[in-house]
mmCIF file of C-alpha atoms in Angstrom:
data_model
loop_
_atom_site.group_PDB
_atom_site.id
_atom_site.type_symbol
_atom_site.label_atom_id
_atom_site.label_comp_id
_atom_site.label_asym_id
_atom_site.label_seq_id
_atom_site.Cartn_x
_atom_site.Cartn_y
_atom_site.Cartn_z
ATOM 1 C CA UNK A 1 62.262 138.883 116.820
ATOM 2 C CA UNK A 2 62.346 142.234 114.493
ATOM 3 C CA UNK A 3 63.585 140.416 111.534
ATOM 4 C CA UNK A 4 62.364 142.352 109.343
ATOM 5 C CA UNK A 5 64.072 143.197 105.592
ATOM 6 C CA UNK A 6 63.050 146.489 103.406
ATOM 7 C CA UNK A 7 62.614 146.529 99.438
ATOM 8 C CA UNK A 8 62.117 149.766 97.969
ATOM 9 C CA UNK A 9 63.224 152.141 95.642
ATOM 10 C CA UNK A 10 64.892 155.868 96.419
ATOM 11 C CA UNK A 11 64.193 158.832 94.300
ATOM 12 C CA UNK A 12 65.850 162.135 94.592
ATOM 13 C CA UNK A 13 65.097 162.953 98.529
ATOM 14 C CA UNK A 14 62.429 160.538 99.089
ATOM 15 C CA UNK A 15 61.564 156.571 99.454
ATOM 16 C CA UNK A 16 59.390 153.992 99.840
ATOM 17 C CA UNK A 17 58.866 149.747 99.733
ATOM 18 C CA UNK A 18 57.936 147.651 101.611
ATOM 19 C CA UNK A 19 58.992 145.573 105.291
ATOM 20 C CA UNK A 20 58.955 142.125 104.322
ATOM 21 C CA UNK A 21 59.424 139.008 106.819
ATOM 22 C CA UNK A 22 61.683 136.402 105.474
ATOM 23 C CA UNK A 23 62.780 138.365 102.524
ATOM 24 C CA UNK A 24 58.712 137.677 101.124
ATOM 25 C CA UNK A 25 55.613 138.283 103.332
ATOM 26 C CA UNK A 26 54.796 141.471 103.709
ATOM 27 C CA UNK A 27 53.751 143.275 106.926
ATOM 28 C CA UNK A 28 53.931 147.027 106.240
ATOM 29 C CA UNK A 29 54.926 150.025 103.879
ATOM 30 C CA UNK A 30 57.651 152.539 104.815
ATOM 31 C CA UNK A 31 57.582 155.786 102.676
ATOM 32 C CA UNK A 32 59.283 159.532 103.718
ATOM 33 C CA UNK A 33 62.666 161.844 102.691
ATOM 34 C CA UNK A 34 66.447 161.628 103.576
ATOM 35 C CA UNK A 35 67.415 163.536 106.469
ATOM 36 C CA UNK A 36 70.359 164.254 108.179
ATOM 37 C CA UNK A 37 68.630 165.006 111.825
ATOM 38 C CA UNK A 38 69.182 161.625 113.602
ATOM 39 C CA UNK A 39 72.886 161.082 111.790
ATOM 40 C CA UNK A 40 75.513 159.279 114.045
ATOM 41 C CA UNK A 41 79.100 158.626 113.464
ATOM 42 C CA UNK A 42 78.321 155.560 111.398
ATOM 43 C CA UNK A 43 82.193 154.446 110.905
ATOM 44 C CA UNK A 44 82.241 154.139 114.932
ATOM 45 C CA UNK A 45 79.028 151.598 114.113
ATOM 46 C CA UNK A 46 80.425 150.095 111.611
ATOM 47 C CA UNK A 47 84.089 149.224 113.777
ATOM 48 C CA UNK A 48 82.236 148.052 116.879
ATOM 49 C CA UNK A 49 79.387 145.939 114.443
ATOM 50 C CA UNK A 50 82.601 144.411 113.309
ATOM 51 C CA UNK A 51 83.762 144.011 116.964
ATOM 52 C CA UNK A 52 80.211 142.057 118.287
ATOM 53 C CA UNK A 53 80.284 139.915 115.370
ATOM 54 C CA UNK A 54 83.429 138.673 115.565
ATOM 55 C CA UNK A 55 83.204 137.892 118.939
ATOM 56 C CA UNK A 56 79.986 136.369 119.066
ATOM 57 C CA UNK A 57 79.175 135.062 115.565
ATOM 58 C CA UNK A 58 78.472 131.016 115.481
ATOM 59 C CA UNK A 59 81.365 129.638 113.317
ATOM 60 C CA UNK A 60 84.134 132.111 113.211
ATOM 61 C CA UNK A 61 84.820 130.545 109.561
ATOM 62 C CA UNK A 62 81.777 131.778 107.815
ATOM 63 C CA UNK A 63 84.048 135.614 108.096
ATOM 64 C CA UNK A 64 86.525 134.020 105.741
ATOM 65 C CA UNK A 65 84.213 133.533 103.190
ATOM 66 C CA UNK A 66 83.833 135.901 100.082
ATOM 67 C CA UNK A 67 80.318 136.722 100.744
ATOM 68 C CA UNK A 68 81.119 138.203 104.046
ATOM 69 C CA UNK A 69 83.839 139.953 102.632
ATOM 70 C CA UNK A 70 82.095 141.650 100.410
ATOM 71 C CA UNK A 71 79.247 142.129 103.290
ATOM 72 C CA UNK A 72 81.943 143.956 105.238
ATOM 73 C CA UNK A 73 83.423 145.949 102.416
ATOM 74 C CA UNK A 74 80.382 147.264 101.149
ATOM 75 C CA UNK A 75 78.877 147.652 104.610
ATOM 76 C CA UNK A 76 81.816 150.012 105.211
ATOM 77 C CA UNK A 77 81.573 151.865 102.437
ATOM 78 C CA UNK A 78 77.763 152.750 103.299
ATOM 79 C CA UNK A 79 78.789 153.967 106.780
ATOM 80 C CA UNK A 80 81.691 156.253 105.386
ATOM 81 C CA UNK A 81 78.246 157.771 102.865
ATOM 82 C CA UNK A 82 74.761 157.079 104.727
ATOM 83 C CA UNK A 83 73.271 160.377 105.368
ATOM 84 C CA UNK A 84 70.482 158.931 107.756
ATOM 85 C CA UNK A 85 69.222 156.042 109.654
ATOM 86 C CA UNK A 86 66.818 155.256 106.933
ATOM 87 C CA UNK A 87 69.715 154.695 104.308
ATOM 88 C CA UNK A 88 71.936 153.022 106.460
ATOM 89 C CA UNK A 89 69.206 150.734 107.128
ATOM 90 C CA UNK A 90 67.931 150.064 103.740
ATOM 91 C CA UNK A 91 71.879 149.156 103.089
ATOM 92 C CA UNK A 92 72.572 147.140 105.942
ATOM 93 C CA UNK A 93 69.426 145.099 104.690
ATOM 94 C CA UNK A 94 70.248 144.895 101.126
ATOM 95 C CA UNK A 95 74.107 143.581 101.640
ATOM 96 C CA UNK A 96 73.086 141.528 104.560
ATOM 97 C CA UNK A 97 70.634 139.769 102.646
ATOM 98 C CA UNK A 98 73.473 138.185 100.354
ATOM 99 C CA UNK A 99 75.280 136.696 103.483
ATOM 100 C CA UNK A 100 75.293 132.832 103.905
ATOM 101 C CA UNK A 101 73.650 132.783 107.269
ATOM 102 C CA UNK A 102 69.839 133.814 108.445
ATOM 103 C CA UNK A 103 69.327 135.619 111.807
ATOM 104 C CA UNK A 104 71.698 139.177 111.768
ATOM 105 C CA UNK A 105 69.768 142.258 111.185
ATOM 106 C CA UNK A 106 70.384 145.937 112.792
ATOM 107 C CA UNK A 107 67.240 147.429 114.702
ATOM 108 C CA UNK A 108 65.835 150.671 116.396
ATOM 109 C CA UNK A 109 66.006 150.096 119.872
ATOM 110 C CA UNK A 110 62.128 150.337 120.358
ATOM 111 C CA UNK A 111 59.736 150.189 123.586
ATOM 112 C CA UNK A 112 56.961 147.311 122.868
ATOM 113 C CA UNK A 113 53.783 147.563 124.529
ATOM 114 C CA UNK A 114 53.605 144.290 125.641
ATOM 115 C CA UNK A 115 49.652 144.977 127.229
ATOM 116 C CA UNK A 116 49.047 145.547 122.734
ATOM 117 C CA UNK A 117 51.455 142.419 122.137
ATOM 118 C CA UNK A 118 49.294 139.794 124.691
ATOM 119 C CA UNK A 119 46.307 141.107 123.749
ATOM 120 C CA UNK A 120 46.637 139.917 119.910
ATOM 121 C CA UNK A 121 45.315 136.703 119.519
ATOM 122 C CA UNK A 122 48.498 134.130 118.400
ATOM 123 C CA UNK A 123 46.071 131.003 117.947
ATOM 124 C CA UNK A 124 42.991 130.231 115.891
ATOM 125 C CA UNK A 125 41.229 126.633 116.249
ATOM 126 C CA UNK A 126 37.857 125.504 114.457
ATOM 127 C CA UNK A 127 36.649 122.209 114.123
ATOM 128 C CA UNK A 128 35.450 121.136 110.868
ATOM 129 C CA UNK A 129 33.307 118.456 110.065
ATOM 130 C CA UNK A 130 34.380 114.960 109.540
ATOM 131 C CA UNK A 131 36.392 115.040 113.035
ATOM 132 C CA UNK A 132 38.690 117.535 111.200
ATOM 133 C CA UNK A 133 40.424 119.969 114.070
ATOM 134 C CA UNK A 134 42.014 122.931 112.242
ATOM 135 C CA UNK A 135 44.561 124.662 114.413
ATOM 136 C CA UNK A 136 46.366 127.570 112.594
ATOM 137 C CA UNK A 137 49.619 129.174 114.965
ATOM 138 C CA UNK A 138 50.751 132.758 113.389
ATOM 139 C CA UNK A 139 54.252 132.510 115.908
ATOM 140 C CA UNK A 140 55.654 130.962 118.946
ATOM 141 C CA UNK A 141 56.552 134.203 120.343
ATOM 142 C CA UNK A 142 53.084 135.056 121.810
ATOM 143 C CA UNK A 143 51.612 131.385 121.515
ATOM 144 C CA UNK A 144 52.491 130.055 124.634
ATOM 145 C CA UNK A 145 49.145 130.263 127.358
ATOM 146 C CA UNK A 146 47.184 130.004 124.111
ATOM 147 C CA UNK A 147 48.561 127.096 122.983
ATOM 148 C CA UNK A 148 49.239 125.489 127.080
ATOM 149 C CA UNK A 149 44.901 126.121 127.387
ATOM 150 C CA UNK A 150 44.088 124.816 123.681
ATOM 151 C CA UNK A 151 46.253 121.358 123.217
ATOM 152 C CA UNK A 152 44.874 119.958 125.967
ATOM 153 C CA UNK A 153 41.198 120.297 124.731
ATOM 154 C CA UNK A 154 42.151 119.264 121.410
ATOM 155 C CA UNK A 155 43.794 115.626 123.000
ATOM 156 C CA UNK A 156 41.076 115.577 125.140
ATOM 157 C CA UNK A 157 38.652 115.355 121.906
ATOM 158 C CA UNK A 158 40.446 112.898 120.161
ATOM 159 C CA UNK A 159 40.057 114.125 116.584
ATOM 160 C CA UNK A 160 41.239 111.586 113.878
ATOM 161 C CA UNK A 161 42.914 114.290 111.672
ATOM 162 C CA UNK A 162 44.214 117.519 113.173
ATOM 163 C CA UNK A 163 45.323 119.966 110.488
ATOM 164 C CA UNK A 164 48.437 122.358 112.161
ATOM 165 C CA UNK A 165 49.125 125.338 109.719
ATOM 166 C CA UNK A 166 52.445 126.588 110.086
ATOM 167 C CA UNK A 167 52.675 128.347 107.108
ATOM 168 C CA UNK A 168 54.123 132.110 107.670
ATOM 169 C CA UNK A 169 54.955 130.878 111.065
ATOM 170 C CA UNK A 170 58.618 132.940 111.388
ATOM 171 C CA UNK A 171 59.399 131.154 114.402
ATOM 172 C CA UNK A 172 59.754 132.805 118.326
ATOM 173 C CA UNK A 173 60.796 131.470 121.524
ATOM 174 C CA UNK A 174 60.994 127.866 123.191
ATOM 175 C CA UNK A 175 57.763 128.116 125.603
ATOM 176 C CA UNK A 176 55.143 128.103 122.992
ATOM 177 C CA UNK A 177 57.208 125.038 121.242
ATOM 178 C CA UNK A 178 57.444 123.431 124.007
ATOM 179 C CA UNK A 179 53.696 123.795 125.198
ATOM 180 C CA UNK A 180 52.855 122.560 121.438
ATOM 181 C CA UNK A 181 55.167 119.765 121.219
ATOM 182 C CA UNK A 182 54.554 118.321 124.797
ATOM 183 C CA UNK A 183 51.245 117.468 123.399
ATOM 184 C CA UNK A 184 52.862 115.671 120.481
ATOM 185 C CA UNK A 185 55.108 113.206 121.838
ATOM 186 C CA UNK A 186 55.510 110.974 124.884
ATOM 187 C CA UNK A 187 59.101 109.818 124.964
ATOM 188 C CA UNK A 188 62.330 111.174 125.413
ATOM 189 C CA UNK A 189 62.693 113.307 121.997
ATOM 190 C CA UNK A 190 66.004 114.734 121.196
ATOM 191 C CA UNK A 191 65.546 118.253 119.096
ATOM 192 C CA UNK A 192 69.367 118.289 118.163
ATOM 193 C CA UNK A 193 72.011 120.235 118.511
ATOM 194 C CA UNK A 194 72.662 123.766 119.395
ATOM 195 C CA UNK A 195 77.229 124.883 118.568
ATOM 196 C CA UNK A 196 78.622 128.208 119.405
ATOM 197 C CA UNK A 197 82.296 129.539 118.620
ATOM 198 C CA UNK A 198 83.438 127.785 121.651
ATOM 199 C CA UNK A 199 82.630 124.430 120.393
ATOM 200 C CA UNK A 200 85.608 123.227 118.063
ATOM 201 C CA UNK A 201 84.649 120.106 115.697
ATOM 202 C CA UNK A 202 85.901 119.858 111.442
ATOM 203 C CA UNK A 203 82.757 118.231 110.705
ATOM 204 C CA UNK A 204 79.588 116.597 112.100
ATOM 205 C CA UNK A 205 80.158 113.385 114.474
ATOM 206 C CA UNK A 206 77.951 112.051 116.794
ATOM 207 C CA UNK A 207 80.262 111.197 119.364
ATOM 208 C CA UNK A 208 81.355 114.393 119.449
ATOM 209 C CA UNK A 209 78.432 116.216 119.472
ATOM 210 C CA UNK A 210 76.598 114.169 122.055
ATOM 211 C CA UNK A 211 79.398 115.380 124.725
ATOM 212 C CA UNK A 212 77.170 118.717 124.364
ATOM 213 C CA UNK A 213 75.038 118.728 127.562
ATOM 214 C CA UNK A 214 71.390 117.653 127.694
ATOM 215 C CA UNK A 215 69.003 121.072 128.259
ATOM 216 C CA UNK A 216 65.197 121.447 128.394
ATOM 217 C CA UNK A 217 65.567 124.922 128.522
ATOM 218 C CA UNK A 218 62.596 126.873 130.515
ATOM 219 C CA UNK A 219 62.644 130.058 128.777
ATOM 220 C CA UNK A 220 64.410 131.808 125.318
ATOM 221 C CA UNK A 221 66.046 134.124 127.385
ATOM 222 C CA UNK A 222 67.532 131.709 129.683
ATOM 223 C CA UNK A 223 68.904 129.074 126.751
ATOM 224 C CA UNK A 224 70.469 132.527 124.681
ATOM 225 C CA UNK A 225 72.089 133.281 128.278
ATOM 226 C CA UNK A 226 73.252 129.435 128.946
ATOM 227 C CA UNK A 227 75.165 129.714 125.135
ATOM 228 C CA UNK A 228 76.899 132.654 125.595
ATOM 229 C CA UNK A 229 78.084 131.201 127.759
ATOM 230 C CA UNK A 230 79.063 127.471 127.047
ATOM 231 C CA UNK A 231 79.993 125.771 124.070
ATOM 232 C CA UNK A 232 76.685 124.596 123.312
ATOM 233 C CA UNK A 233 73.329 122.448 124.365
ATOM 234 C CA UNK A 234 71.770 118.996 123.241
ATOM 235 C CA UNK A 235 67.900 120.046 122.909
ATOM 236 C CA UNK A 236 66.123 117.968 124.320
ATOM 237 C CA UNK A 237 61.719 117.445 125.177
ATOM 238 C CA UNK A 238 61.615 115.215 128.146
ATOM 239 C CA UNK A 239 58.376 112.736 128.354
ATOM 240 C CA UNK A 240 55.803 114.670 130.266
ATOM 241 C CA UNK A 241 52.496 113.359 132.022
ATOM 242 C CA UNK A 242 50.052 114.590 129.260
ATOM 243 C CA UNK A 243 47.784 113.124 127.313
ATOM 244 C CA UNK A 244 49.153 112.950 123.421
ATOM 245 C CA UNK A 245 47.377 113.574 120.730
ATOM 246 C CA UNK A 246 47.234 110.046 118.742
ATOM 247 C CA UNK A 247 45.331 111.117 115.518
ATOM 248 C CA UNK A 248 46.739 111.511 112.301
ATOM 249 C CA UNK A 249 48.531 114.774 112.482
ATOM 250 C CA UNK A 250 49.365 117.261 109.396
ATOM 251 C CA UNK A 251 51.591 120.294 109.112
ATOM 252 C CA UNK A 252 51.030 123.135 106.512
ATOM 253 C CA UNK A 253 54.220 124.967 105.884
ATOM 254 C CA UNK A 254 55.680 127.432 103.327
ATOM 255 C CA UNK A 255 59.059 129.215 102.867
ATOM 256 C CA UNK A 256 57.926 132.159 105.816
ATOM 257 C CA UNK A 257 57.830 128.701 108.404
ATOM 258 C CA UNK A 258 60.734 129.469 109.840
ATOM 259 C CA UNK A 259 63.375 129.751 112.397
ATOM 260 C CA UNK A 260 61.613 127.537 115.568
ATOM 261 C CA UNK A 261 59.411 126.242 113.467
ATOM 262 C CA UNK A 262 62.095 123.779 111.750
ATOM 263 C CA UNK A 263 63.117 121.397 114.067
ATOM 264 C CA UNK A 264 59.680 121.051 115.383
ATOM 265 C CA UNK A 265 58.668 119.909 111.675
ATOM 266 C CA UNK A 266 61.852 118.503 111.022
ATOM 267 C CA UNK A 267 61.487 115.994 114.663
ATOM 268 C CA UNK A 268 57.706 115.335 113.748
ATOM 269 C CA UNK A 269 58.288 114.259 110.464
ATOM 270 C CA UNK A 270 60.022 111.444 111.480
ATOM 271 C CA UNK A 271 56.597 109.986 112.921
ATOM 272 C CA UNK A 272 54.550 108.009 111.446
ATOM 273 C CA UNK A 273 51.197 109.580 111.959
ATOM 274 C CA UNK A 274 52.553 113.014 110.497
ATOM 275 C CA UNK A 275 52.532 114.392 106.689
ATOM 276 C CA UNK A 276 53.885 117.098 106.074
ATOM 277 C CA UNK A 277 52.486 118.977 103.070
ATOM 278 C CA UNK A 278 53.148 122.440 101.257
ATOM 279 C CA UNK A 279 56.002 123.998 100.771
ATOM 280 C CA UNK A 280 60.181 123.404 102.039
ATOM 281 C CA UNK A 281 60.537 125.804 105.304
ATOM 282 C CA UNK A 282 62.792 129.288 105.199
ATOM 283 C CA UNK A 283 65.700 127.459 106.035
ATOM 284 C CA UNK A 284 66.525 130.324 108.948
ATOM 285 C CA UNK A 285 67.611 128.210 111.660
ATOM 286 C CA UNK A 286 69.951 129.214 114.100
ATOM 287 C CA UNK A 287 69.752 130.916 117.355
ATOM 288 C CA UNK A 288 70.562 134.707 118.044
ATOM 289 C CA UNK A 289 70.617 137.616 120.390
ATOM 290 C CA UNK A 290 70.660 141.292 120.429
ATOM 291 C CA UNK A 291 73.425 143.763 121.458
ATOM 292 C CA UNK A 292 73.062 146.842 122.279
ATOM 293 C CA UNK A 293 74.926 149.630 119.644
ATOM 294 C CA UNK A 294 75.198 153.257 121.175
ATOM 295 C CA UNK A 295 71.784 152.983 122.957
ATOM 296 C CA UNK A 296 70.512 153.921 120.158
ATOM 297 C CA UNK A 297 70.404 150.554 117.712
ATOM 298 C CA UNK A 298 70.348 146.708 117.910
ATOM 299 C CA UNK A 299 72.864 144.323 116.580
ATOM 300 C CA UNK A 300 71.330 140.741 115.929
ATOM 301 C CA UNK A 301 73.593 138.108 115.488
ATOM 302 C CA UNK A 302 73.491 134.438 115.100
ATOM 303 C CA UNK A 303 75.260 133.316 118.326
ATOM 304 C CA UNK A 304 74.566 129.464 117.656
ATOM 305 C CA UNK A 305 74.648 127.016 114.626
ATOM 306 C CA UNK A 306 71.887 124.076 114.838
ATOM 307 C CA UNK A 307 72.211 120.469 113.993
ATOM 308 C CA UNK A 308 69.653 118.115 113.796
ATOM 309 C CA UNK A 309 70.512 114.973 115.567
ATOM 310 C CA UNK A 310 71.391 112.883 112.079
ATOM 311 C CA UNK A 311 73.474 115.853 111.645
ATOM 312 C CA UNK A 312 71.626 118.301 108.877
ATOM 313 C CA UNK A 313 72.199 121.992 109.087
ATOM 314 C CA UNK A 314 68.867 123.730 108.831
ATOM 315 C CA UNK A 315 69.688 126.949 108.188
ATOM 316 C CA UNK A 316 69.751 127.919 103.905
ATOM 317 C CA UNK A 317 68.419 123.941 103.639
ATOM 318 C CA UNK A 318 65.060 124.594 105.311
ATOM 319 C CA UNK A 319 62.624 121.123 105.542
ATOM 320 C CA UNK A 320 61.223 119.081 102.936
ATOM 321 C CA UNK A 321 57.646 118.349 102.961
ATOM 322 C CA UNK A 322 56.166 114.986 102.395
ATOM 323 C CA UNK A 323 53.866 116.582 100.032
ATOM 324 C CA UNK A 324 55.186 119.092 97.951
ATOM 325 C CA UNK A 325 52.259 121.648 96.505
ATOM 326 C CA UNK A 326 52.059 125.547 96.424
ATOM 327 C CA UNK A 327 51.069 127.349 99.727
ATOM 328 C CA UNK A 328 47.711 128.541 98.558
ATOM 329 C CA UNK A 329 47.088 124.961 97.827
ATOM 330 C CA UNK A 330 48.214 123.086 101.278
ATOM 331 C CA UNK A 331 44.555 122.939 102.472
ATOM 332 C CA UNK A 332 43.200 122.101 100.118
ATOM 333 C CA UNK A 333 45.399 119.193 99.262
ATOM 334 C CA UNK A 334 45.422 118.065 103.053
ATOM 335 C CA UNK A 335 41.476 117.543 103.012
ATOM 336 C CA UNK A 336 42.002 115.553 100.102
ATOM 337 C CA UNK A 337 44.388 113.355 101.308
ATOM 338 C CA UNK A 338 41.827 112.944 104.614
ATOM 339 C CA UNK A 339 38.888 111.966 102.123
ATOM 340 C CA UNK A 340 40.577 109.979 100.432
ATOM 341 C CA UNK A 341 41.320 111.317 97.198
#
């Protein structure tokens, strides 16, 4: 989804740090000097960054708060002083990471090779011994045939432990969950509950909230088009022909399992064949789209809160785990819950 953060340090004309996934993991190093070159007028960004987010942010309320008043104050002083793209990004990232709410970043507009992107390998099984199936997803942005060809061969061999690792999973689109869950459960599950600015409530109430419309959406980009458009969307998984897998399943997370990730651990949980062990989740739940800033730049922004269907808030909460240990130690601790120990 680009959500990527930069820590670094600046000295005289030059800097470098590092890009880091949910504020921890990192995935590369930036390093070069401030120029002027690519410079825009960064106050005109900075009025219509105000303009998209009022419009489109999830709860209007969350601009009343301190925290995004300082966001926007301090925001506005960068883009009256940034001498480049790289420090107005390095700002933007610093004062947004301070905000209440996951999901709003500014981008490069950027061309992906999506050949390169397809052709990186999303989905890693190996069966261990003991009738142990190890199946370790890295997103559900590229997962989706992977995962549609490989949980069907893993119900089909009936393993009695399957070990998912979710951990530094940050999340992706609805296909690839969808093609994992489907596997998972054979009823009518209800995910929860998807609010934009358009949907007026005080506080969480199930009557209310289950006058949201049911949706199994197809695609991401069809679900962020459906809420910009409506007030909102019960999530729903509808009971599908396949075979289940009826083992005893166990998720590995840590705080980079994020974004879709949650509900999927958070809906799983609640079954009885499923521990959950590591570490709690990111607690970057809610759903978001880009907008387009002078052709040059993307604006995400968190277009719709998420409830689960007791009514918890994901997003800053993240998921418990059954079985709290460090990261590093989730496997190790799952194989000795399977043995016994």
């Amino acid at each position: 989804m680009g959500e990527l953060q930069f820590k670094g340090a600046l000295k005289h004309d030059s800097i470098s740090g590092y890009l880091l996934k949910n504020d921890t993991l990192k995935v590369g190093k930036l390093s070069g000097k401030l120029s002027d070159e690519s410079r825009l007028n960064y106050t005109q960004l900075y009025s219509q960054t105000l303009r998209l987010v009022q419009e489109h942010i999830y709860n209007k309320d969350v601009l009343m708060s301190k925290k995004w008043m300082g966001f926007q104050q301090n925001f506005k002083s960068l883009c009256a002083k940034a001498q480049d793209d790289l420090e107005l990004f390095i700002g933007f990232s610093t004062y947004r990471s301070k905000l209440p709410f996951s999901h709003f970043y500014l981008i490069m507009q950027e061309e992906q090779d999506s050949d390169t992107i397809a052709s990186e390998k999303a989905v890693h099984f190996e069966e261990k011994p003991n009738g142990i199936g190890y199946l370790k997803i890295d997103n559900f942005s590229t997962s989706a045939e992977e995962l549609k060809e490989i949980m069907p061969r893993i119900v089909e061999k009936a393993y009695p432990h399957l070990i998912v690792d979710l951990r530094n999973n940050s999340g992706g689109g609805v296909e690839a969950a969808y093609a994992f869950a489907s596997h998972l459960v054979n009823t009518n599950t209800d995910i929860g509950y998807f609010t934009t600015n358009r949907f007026k409530f005080e506080s969480f109430d199930t009557n209310t909230f289950n006058q949201l419309p049911e949706v199994e959406p197809e695609t991401t980009e069809g679900f962020i088009a459906y809420l910009m458009q409506n007030d909102g969307a019960k999530m729903i998984v509808k009971a599908h022909q396949n075979e289940i897998f009826s083992g005893q399943l166990y998720l590995l997370t840590n705080s980079n399992t994020a974004s879709t990730c949650e509900p999927i651990v958070y809906v799983l949980k609640a079954l009885e064949n499923v521990t959950v062990i590591g570490e709690s989740t990111a607690g970057a739940m809610l759903s978001a789209n880009y907008f387009e800033l002078y052709g040059k730049y993307k604006l995400v922004i968190p277009i719709a809160d998420f409830f689960t269907m007791d009514g918890e808030r994901l997003d800053g909460e993240g998921v418990q785990p059954d079985v709290l240990v460090a990261s590093d130690s989730a496997m190790v601790k799952t194989l000795q819950l399977i043995q016994g120990h």
